[in-house]
Short mmCIF file of C-alpha atoms in Angstrom, two decimals:
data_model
loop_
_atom_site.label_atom_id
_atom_site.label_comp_id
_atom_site.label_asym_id
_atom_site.label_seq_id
_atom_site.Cartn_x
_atom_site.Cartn_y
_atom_site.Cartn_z
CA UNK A 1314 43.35 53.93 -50.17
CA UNK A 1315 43.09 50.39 -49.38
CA UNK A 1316 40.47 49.83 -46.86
CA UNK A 1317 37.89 47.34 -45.11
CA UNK A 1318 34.43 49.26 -44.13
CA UNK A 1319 31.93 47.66 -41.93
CA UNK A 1320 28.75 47.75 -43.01
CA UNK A 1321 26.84 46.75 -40.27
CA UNK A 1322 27.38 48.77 -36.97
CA UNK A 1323 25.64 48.10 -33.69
CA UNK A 1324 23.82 50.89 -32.15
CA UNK A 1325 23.95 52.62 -36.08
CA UNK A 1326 21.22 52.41 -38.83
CA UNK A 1327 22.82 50.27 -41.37
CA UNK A 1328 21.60 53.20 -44.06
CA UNK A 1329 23.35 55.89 -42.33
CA UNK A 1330 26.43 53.26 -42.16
CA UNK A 1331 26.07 53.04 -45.83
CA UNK A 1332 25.81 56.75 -46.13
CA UNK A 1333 28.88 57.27 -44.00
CA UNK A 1334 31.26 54.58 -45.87
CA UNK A 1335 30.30 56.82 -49.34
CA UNK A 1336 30.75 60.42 -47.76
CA UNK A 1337 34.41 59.22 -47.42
CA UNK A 1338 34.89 57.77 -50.48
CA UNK A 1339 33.49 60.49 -52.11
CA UNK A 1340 35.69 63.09 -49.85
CA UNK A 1341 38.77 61.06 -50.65
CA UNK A 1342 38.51 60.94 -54.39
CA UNK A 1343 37.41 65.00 -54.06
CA UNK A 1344 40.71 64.93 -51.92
CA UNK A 1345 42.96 63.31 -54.38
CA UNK A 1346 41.40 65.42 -57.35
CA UNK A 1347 42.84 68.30 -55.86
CA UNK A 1348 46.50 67.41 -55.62
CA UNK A 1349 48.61 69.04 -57.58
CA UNK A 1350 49.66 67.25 -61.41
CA UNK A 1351 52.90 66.68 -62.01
CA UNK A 1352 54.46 68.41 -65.69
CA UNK A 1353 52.63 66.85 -68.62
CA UNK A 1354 49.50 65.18 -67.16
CA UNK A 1355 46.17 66.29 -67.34
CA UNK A 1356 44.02 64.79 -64.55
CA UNK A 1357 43.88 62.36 -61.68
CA UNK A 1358 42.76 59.10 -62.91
CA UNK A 1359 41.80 56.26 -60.90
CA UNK A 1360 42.14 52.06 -60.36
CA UNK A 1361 39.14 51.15 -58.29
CA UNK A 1362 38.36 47.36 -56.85
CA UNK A 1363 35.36 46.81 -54.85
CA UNK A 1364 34.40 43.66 -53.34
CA UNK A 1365 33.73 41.44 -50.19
CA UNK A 1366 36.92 40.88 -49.19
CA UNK A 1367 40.71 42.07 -51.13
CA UNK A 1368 41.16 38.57 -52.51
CA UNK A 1369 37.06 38.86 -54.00
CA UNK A 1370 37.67 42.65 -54.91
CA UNK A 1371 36.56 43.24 -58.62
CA UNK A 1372 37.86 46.15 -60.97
CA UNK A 1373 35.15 48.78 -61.06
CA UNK A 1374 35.23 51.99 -62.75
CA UNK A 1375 35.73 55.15 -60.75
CA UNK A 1376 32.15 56.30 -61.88
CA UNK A 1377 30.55 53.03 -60.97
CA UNK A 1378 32.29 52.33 -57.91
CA UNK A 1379 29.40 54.11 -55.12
CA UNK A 1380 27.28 51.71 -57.64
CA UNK A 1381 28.96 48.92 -56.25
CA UNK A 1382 28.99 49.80 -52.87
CA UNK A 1383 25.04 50.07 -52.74
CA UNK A 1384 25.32 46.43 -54.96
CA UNK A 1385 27.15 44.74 -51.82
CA UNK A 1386 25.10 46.52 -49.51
CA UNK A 1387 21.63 44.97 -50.62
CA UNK A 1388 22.84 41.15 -50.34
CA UNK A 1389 23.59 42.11 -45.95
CA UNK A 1390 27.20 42.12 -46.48
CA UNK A 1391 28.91 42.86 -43.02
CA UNK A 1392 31.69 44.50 -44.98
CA UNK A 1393 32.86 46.10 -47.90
CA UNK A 1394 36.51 46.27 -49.06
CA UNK A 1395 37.39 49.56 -51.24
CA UNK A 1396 40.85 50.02 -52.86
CA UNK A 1397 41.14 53.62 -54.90
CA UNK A 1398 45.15 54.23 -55.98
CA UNK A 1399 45.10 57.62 -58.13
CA UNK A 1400 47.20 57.65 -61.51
CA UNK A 1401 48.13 60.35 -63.94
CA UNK A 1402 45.72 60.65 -66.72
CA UNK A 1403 46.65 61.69 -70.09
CA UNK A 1404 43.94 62.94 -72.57
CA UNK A 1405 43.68 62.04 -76.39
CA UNK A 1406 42.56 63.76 -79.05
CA UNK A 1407 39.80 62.83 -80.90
CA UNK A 1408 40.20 61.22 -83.99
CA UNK A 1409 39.44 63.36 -86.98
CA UNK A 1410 36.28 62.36 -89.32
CA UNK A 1411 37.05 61.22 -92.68
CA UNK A 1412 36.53 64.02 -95.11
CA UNK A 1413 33.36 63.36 -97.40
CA UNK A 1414 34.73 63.19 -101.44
CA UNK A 1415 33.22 66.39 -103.17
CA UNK A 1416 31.61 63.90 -105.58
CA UNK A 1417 29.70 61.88 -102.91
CA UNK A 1418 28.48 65.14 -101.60
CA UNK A 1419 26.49 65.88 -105.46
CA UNK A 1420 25.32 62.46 -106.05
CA UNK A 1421 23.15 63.18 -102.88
CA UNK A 1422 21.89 66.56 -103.46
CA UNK A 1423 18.57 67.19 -104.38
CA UNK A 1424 18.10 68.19 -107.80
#
């Protein structure tokens, strides 16, 4: 989704125009989420850029991304510009913790 929102709306409350602009950014990541995955991925990840216009648009983490909506909204921007393109996600394992020596492990016990 690539996509200019107006922020300020005559005849509309510019805090229910705020509300609206992250009700469907919100429904279209929900939307996306849902898709199927293709063989060998694990979730829907996602490239965000917020920003004033597409040129200004700054990378912003999926999580922090309504964030930086309300950001933009608080200096009287007239518009927002949201750009969300989904991605396969692969999860890693955790790496293992090193295994304490047997020795260390006496030199600390309590006698």
């Amino acid at each position: 989704m690539r996509k200019q929102f107006p922020l300020q709306t005559e005849g509309r409350h510019p805090d229910r125009v705020l509300d609206a602009v992250k009700h469907e950014v919100r429904k279209y990541l929900k939307r996306e989420r849902r898709r199927a995955l293709p063989e060998g991925v694990d979730f829907w990840d996602f490239d965000c850029k917020c920003g004033l216009q597409a040129s200004e648009a700054e990378v912003v983490h999926v999580a922090a991304l309504i964030a930086a909506v309300d950001a933009l909204a608080k200096t009287q921007a007239a518009s927002v510009y949201i750009e969300i393109l989904a991605k396969h996600g692969k999860r890693t394992p955790k790496p293992e913790m090193i295994p304490l020596a047997a020795a260390s492990l006496e030199d600390n016990l309590p006698e």
